Coordinates of C-alpha atoms and ligand atoms in Angstrom, one line a residue:
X1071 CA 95.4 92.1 155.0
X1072 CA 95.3 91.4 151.5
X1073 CA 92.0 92.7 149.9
X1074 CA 91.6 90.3 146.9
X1075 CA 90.6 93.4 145.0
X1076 CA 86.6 93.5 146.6
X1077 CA 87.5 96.5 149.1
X1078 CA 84.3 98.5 149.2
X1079 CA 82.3 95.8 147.2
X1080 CA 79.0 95.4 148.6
X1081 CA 78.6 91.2 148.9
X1082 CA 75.3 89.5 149.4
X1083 CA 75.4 85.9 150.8
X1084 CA 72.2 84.3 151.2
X1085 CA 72.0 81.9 154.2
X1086 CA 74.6 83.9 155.1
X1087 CA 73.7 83.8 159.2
X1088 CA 75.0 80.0 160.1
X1089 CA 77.6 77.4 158.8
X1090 CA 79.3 77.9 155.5
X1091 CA 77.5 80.9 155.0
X1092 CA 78.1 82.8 158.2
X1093 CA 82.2 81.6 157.3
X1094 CA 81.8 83.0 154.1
X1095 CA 79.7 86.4 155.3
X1096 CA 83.2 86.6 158.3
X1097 CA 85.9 86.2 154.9
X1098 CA 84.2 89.0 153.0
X1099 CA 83.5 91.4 155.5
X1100 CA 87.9 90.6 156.8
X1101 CA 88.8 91.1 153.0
X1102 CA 86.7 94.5 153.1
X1103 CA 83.5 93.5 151.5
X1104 CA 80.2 95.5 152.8
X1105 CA 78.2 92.5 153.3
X1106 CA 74.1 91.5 153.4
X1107 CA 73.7 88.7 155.2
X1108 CA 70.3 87.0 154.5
X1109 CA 68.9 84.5 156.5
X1110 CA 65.2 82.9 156.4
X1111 CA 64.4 82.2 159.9
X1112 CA 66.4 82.8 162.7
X1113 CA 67.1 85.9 163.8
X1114 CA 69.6 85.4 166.6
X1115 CA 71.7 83.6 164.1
X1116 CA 71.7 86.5 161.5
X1117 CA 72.3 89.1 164.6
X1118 CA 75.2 87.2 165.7
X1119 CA 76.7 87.2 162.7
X1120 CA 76.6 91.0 162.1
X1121 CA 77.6 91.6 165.2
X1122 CA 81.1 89.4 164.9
X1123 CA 81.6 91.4 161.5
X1124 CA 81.0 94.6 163.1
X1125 CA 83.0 93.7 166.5
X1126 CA 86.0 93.4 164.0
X1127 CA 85.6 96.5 162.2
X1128 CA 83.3 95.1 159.2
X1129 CA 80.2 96.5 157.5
X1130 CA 77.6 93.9 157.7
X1131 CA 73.9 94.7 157.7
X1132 CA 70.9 91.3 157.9
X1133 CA 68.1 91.1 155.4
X1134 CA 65.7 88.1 156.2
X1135 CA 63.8 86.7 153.0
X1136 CA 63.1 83.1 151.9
X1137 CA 65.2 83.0 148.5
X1138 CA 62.9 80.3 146.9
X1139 CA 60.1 83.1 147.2
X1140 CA 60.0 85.8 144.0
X1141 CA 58.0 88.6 146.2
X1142 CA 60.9 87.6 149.0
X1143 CA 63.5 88.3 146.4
X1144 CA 62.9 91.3 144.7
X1145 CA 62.4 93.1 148.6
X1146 CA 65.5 91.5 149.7
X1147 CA 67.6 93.2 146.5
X1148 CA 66.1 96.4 147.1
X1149 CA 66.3 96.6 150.8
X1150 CA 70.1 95.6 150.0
X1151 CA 70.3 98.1 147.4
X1152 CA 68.7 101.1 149.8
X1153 CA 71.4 99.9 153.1
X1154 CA 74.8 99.3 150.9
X1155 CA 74.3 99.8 147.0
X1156 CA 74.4 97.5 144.5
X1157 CA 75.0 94.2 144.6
X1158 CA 78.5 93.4 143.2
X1159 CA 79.5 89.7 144.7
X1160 CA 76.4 87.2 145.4
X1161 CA 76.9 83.8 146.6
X1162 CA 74.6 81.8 146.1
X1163 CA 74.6 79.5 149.6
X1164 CA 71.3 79.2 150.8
X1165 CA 70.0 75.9 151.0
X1166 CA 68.4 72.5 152.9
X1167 CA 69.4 68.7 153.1
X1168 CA 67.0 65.7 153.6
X1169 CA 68.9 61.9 154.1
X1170 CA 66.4 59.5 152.9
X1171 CA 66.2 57.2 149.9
X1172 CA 64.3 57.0 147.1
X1173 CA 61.2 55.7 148.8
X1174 CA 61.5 58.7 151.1
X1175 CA 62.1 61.1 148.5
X1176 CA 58.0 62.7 147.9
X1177 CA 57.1 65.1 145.3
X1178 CA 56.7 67.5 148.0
X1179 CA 60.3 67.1 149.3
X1180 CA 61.5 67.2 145.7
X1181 CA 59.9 70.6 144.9
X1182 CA 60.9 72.4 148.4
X1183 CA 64.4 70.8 147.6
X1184 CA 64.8 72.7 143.6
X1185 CA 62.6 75.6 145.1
X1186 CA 64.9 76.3 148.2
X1187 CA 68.3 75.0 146.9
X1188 CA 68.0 75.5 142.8
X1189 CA 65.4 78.4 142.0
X1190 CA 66.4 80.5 144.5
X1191 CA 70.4 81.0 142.7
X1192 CA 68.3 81.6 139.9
X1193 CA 65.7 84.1 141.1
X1194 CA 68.6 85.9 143.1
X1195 CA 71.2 86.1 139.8
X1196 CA 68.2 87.3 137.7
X1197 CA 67.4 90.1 140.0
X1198 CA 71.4 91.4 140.4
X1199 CA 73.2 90.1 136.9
X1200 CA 71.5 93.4 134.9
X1201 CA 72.9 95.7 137.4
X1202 CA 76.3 94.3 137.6
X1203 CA 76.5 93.9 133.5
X1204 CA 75.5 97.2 133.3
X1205 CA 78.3 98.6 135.7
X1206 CA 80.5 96.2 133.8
X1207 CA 81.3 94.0 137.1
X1208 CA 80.1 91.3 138.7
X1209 CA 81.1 87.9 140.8
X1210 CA 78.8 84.7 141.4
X1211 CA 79.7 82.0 143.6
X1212 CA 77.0 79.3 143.7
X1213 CA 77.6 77.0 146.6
X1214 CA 76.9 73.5 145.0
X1215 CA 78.1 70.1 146.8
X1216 CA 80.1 67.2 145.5
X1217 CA 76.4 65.9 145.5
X1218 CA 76.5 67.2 141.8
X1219 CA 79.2 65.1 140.8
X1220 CA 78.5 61.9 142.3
X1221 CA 75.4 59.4 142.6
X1222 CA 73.3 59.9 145.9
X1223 CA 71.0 57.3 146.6
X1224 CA 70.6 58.3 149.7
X1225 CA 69.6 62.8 148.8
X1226 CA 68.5 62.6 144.9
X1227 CA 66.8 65.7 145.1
X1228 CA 69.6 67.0 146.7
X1229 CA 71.8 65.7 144.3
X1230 CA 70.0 66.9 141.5
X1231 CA 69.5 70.4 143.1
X1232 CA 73.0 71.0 143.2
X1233 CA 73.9 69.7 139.8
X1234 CA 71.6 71.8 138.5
X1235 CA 73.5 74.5 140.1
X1236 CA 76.2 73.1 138.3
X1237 CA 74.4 73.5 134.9
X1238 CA 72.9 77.0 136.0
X1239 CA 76.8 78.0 136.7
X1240 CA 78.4 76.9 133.4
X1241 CA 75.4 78.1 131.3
X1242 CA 74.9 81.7 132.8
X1243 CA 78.9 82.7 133.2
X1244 CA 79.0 81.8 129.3
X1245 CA 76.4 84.3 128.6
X1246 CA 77.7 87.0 130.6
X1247 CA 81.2 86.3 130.1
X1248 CA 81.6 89.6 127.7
X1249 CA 80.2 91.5 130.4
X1250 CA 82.6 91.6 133.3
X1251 CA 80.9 89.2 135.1
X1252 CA 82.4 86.0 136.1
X1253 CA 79.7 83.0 137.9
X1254 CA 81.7 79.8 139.4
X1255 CA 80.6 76.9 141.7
X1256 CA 82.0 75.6 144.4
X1257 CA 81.9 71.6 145.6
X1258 CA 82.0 71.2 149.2
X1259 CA 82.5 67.8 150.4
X1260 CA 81.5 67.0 154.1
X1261 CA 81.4 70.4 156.0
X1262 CA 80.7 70.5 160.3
X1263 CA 77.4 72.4 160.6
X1264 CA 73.9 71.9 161.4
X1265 CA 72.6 71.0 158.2
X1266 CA 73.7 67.6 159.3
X1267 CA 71.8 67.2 162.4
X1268 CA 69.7 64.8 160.7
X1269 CA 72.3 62.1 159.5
X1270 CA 73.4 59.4 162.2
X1271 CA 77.0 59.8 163.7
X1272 CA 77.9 56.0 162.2
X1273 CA 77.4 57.5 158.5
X1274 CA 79.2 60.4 159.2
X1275 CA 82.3 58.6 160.7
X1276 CA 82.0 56.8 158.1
X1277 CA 82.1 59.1 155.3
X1278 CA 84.8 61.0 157.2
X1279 CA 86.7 57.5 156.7
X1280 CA 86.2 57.9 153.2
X1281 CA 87.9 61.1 153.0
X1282 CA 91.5 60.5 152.0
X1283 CA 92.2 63.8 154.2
X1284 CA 90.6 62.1 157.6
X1285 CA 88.9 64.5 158.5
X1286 CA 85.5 66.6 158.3
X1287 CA 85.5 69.9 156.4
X1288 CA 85.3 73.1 158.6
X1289 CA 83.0 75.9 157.3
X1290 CA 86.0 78.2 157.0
X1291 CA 87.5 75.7 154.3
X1292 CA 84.7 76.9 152.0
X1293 CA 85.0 80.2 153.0
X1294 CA 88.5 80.6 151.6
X1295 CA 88.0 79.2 148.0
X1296 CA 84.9 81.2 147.8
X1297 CA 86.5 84.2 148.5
X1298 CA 89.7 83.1 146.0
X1299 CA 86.7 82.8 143.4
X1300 CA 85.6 86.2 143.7
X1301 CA 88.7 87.6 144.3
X1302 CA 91.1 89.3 141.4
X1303 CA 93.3 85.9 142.1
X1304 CA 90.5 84.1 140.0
X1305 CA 90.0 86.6 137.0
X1306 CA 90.5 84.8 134.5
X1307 CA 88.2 81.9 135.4
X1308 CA 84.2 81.5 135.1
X1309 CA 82.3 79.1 134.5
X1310 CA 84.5 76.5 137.0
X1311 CA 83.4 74.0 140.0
X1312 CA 86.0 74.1 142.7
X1313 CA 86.1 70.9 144.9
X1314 CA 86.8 71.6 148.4
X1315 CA 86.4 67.7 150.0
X1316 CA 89.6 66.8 151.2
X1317 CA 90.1 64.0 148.1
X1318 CA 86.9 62.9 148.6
X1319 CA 86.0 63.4 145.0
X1320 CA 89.1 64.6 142.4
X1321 CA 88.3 65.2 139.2
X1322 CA 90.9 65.0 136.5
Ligands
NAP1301 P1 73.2 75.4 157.6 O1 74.2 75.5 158.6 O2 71.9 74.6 157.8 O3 72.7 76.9 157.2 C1 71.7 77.1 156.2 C2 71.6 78.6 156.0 O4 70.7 78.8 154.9 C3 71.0 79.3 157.1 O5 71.5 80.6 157.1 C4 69.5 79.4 156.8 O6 68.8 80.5 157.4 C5 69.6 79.6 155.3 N1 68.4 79.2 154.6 C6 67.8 78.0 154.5 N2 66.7 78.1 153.7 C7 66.6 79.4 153.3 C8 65.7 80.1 152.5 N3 64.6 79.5 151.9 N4 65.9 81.4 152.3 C9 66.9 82.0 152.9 N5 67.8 81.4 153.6 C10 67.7 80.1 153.9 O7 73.8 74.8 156.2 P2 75.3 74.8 155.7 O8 75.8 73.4 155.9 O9 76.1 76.0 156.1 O10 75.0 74.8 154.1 C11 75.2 76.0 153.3 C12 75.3 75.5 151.8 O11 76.4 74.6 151.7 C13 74.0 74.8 151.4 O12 73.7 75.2 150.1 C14 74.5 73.3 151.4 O13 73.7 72.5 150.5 C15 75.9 73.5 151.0 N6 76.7 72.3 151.4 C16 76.9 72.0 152.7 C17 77.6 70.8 153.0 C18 77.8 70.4 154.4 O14 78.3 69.2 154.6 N7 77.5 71.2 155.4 C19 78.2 70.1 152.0 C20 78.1 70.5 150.6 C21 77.3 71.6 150.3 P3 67.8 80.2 158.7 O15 68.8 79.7 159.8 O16 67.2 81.5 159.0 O17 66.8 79.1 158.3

């Protein structure tokens, strides 16, 4: 097992119980990463996930908090803080999807969408990047979407949740780039999880068909780049977007 240089490091993944997350929560914990796994809601989920981690001889421990709450946030770092330490690698992957277009996006949808996808990377970098720029290390993965990149008619809040991500990435990893602290995004195209339970099979097939690969992502295809970006393999990079969408969006 290679360790990517995080042996030891204490991770925090928020929506780290299902999908992408719970992928992501598996990869650290298997590279050696002690690992908070934060969920909102569903406690069986979280549990599970602890319990695959610690089945194959991880340290995982679940935190529930909604990340788009403040109060939430600063209880989640400390009760974190008091079960592993301090937080050295976040990723930022918490987050909802609505399909509808513009007629269906309301201003209530578009708040929950920046509060829930958007504010909380915010609110949960705030409350770590002091620590980690004080110990003179730090990683930040914020788990965008090729949303970002490319119109959506069909999730604009979405879209413009994640592209703020995008902004939030670029502008924060240049101010703490003296620091030992390296923030980079990462673009998933179409991943299998439940977050798409509301979007007919017909537009799924045929987004799959627009995927030069064929095929839809798996959660564990995130997992990997994500742990490449806060690994040592990625040290001299910050600041980046990695697309992970089988072709479905290359950038030059
Ligand atoms: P998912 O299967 O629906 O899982 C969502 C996770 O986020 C769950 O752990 C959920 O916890 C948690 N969560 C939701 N709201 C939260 C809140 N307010 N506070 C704390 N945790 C919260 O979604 P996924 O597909 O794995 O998506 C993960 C990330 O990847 C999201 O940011 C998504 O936008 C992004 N992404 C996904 C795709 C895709 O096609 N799947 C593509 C591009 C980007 P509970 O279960 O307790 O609610």
């Amino acid at each position: 097992m290679s360790d990517h240089g995080i042996d030891g490091r204490v991770a925090l993944v928020t929506g780290g119980s299902r999908g992408i997350g719970r992928a992501i929560s598996q990869e650290l914990a298997a590279a050696g990463a002690r690992v908070a796994v934060n969920y909102r809601s569903d406690h069986d989920a979280a549990a599970e996930t602890v319990e695959a981690i610690q089945s194959a001889g991880g340290t995982a421990t679940a935190v529930a908090a909604d990340v788009s709450n403040e109060a939430d946030v600063d209880r989640l770092i400390a009760e974190v803080d008091a079960a592993l330490g301090p937080v050295d690698l976040l990723v930022n992957n918490a987050g909802i999807f609505d399909y509808g277009d513009h007629h269906e996006t309301t201003v209530q949808l578009w708040h929950r969408t920046i509060a829930v996808n958007l504010t909380s990377a915010f609110l949960v970098s705030w409350a770590v990047k002091d620590g980690m720029i004080q110990r003179g290390y730090g990683r930040i993965v914020n788990v965008a979407s090729i949303a970002a990149l490319r119109p959506r008619p069909n999730s604009i809040a979405y879209a413009a949740s994640k592209a703020g991500m995008v902004g939030l990435t670029r502008s924060l990893a240049e101010g703490v780039a003296g620091d030992g602290v390296r923030v980079n995004a990462i673009a998933p195209g179409l991943i299998e999880t439940d977050i798409l339970a509301d979007v007919d099979t017909g537009v799924l097939d045929d987004l799959v068909e627009a995927t030069p690969m064929k095929r839809i992502g798996q959660p564990d295809d995130i997992a990997s780049v994500t742990l490449f970006l806060l690994g040592d393999g990625s040290n001299f990079m910050t600041g980046q977007t990695l697309v992970a969408s089988g072709g479905r969006v290359m950038l030059p």
